[in-house]
Amino acid sequence: MCGRIAFFKSKKKVINELQIDKWDEYQYSSDYNIVPSNKLYVLTSKKSLRVVNSMTWGIIPKRLKKKRLINARIETLQQKSSFRNLLKTNRCLIVCDGYYEWKREDKNKVPYYFSKEDDEIMFFAAIHQNNQFCIITKEATEKVSSIHHREPLIVNQSQINNYLNIKKDAMEILNSIKPPNLKFYEISKDVNNPVNNDPAIIKPVN
């Protein structure tokens, strides 16, 4: 499961580091508390060019009408025709700094912030349709499973071109990916309210 994301790296750093050819969204602002149905910055490939634009988090299939699908399990991607077809033709990567997950403790849910140990940009494997996207998730590693049993499938920077290239087998690429080293720590329950959107919400709880 992945239901809340943070993205606050500078636009200049992202463009330079990822060698972005085109950034469709002319406005950019840091966002520490992105929720489903919000827009996120998404990396796609168009004629071998790296393009960043904004898409809405959550695909609404025609059969479900109003229900947004924000995550798709890698284990069942090929069993669902709608997802299987999108994986063949509509791949994208979600660009972010980190994400949030909640650990169940008795009747309480305790929030944690996850990021890469080196604090570099993260890329979540995803699929898109009609300017909407859905994040691909996998079973959590032993380390992450202490908080939650699922985690987003994070693509290494060296595998970006391979994943976005629709001529290549996406499942083969995804199944070969080794998860990066993540760090996580407990944060304030202020994150529960999307109105709270500033650096303070990713500070560790003392």
mmCIF file of C-alpha atoms in Angstrom, residues 2 4-9 13-14 17-18 40-43 92-100 113-125 135 144 151-157 160 179-184:
data_model
loop_
_atom_site.group_PDB
_atom_site.id
_atom_site.type_symbol
_atom_site.label_atom_id
_atom_site.label_comp_id
_atom_site.label_asym_id
_atom_site.label_seq_id
_atom_site.Cartn_x
_atom_site.Cartn_y
_atom_site.Cartn_z
ATOM 1 C CA CYS A 2 1.129 3.524 -0.720
ATOM 2 C CA ARG A 4 0.562 9.418 0.824
ATOM 3 C CA ILE A 5 3.642 10.927 -0.850
ATOM 4 C CA ALA A 6 6.110 13.808 -0.450
ATOM 5 C CA PHE A 7 7.981 15.587 -3.240
ATOM 6 C CA PHE A 8 10.098 18.640 -2.445
ATOM 7 C CA LYS A 9 13.338 18.402 -4.449
ATOM 8 C CA LYS A 13 17.880 19.476 -9.447
ATOM 9 C CA VAL A 14 15.361 17.048 -10.940
ATOM 10 C CA GLU A 17 19.928 14.957 -12.489
ATOM 11 C CA LEU A 18 17.458 13.118 -14.713
ATOM 12 C CA LEU A 40 1.826 14.365 -8.909
ATOM 13 C CA TYR A 41 4.836 14.795 -11.167
ATOM 14 C CA VAL A 42 5.204 11.839 -13.484
ATOM 15 C CA LEU A 43 8.114 10.840 -15.721
ATOM 16 C CA CYS A 92 5.384 5.892 -16.109
ATOM 17 C CA LEU A 93 7.453 6.638 -13.030
ATOM 18 C CA ILE A 94 6.331 8.712 -10.062
ATOM 19 C CA VAL A 95 9.039 11.160 -9.015
ATOM 20 C CA CYS A 96 9.175 11.821 -5.283
ATOM 21 C CA ASP A 97 11.317 12.167 -2.172
ATOM 22 C CA GLY A 98 9.473 9.789 0.098
ATOM 23 C CA TYR A 99 6.203 8.305 1.211
ATOM 24 C CA TYR A 100 4.201 7.679 4.362
ATOM 25 C CA TYR A 113 8.079 8.550 6.830
ATOM 26 C CA PHE A 114 10.077 6.480 4.319
ATOM 27 C CA SER A 115 12.898 7.695 2.076
ATOM 28 C CA LYS A 116 16.107 6.410 0.513
ATOM 29 C CA GLU A 117 19.073 6.197 2.844
ATOM 30 C CA ASP A 118 21.009 8.571 0.585
ATOM 31 C CA ASP A 119 18.031 10.992 0.405
ATOM 32 C CA GLU A 120 18.088 10.848 -3.393
ATOM 33 C CA ILE A 121 15.017 10.941 -5.637
ATOM 34 C CA MET A 122 12.730 7.912 -5.652
ATOM 35 C CA PHE A 123 10.966 6.491 -8.707
ATOM 36 C CA PHE A 124 7.825 4.420 -8.200
ATOM 37 C CA ALA A 125 6.864 2.107 -11.056
ATOM 38 C CA ILE A 135 1.357 2.938 -8.403
ATOM 39 C CA VAL A 144 9.777 -2.547 5.807
ATOM 40 C CA GLU A 151 5.563 -1.170 -0.356
ATOM 41 C CA PRO A 152 5.812 0.701 -3.677
ATOM 42 C CA LEU A 153 7.986 -0.923 -6.322
ATOM 43 C CA ILE A 154 10.947 1.450 -6.546
ATOM 44 C CA VAL A 155 12.875 1.526 -9.824
ATOM 45 C CA ASN A 156 16.600 2.237 -9.726
ATOM 46 C CA GLN A 157 17.726 5.280 -11.694
ATOM 47 C CA ILE A 160 14.524 4.161 -15.918
ATOM 48 C CA PRO A 179 14.865 -2.758 -3.680
ATOM 49 C CA PRO A 180 16.968 0.224 -2.567
ATOM 50 C CA ASN A 181 18.020 0.741 1.012
ATOM 51 C CA LEU A 182 15.283 2.662 2.775
ATOM 52 C CA LYS A 183 15.215 4.487 6.073
ATOM 53 C CA PHE A 184 12.089 5.273 8.045
#
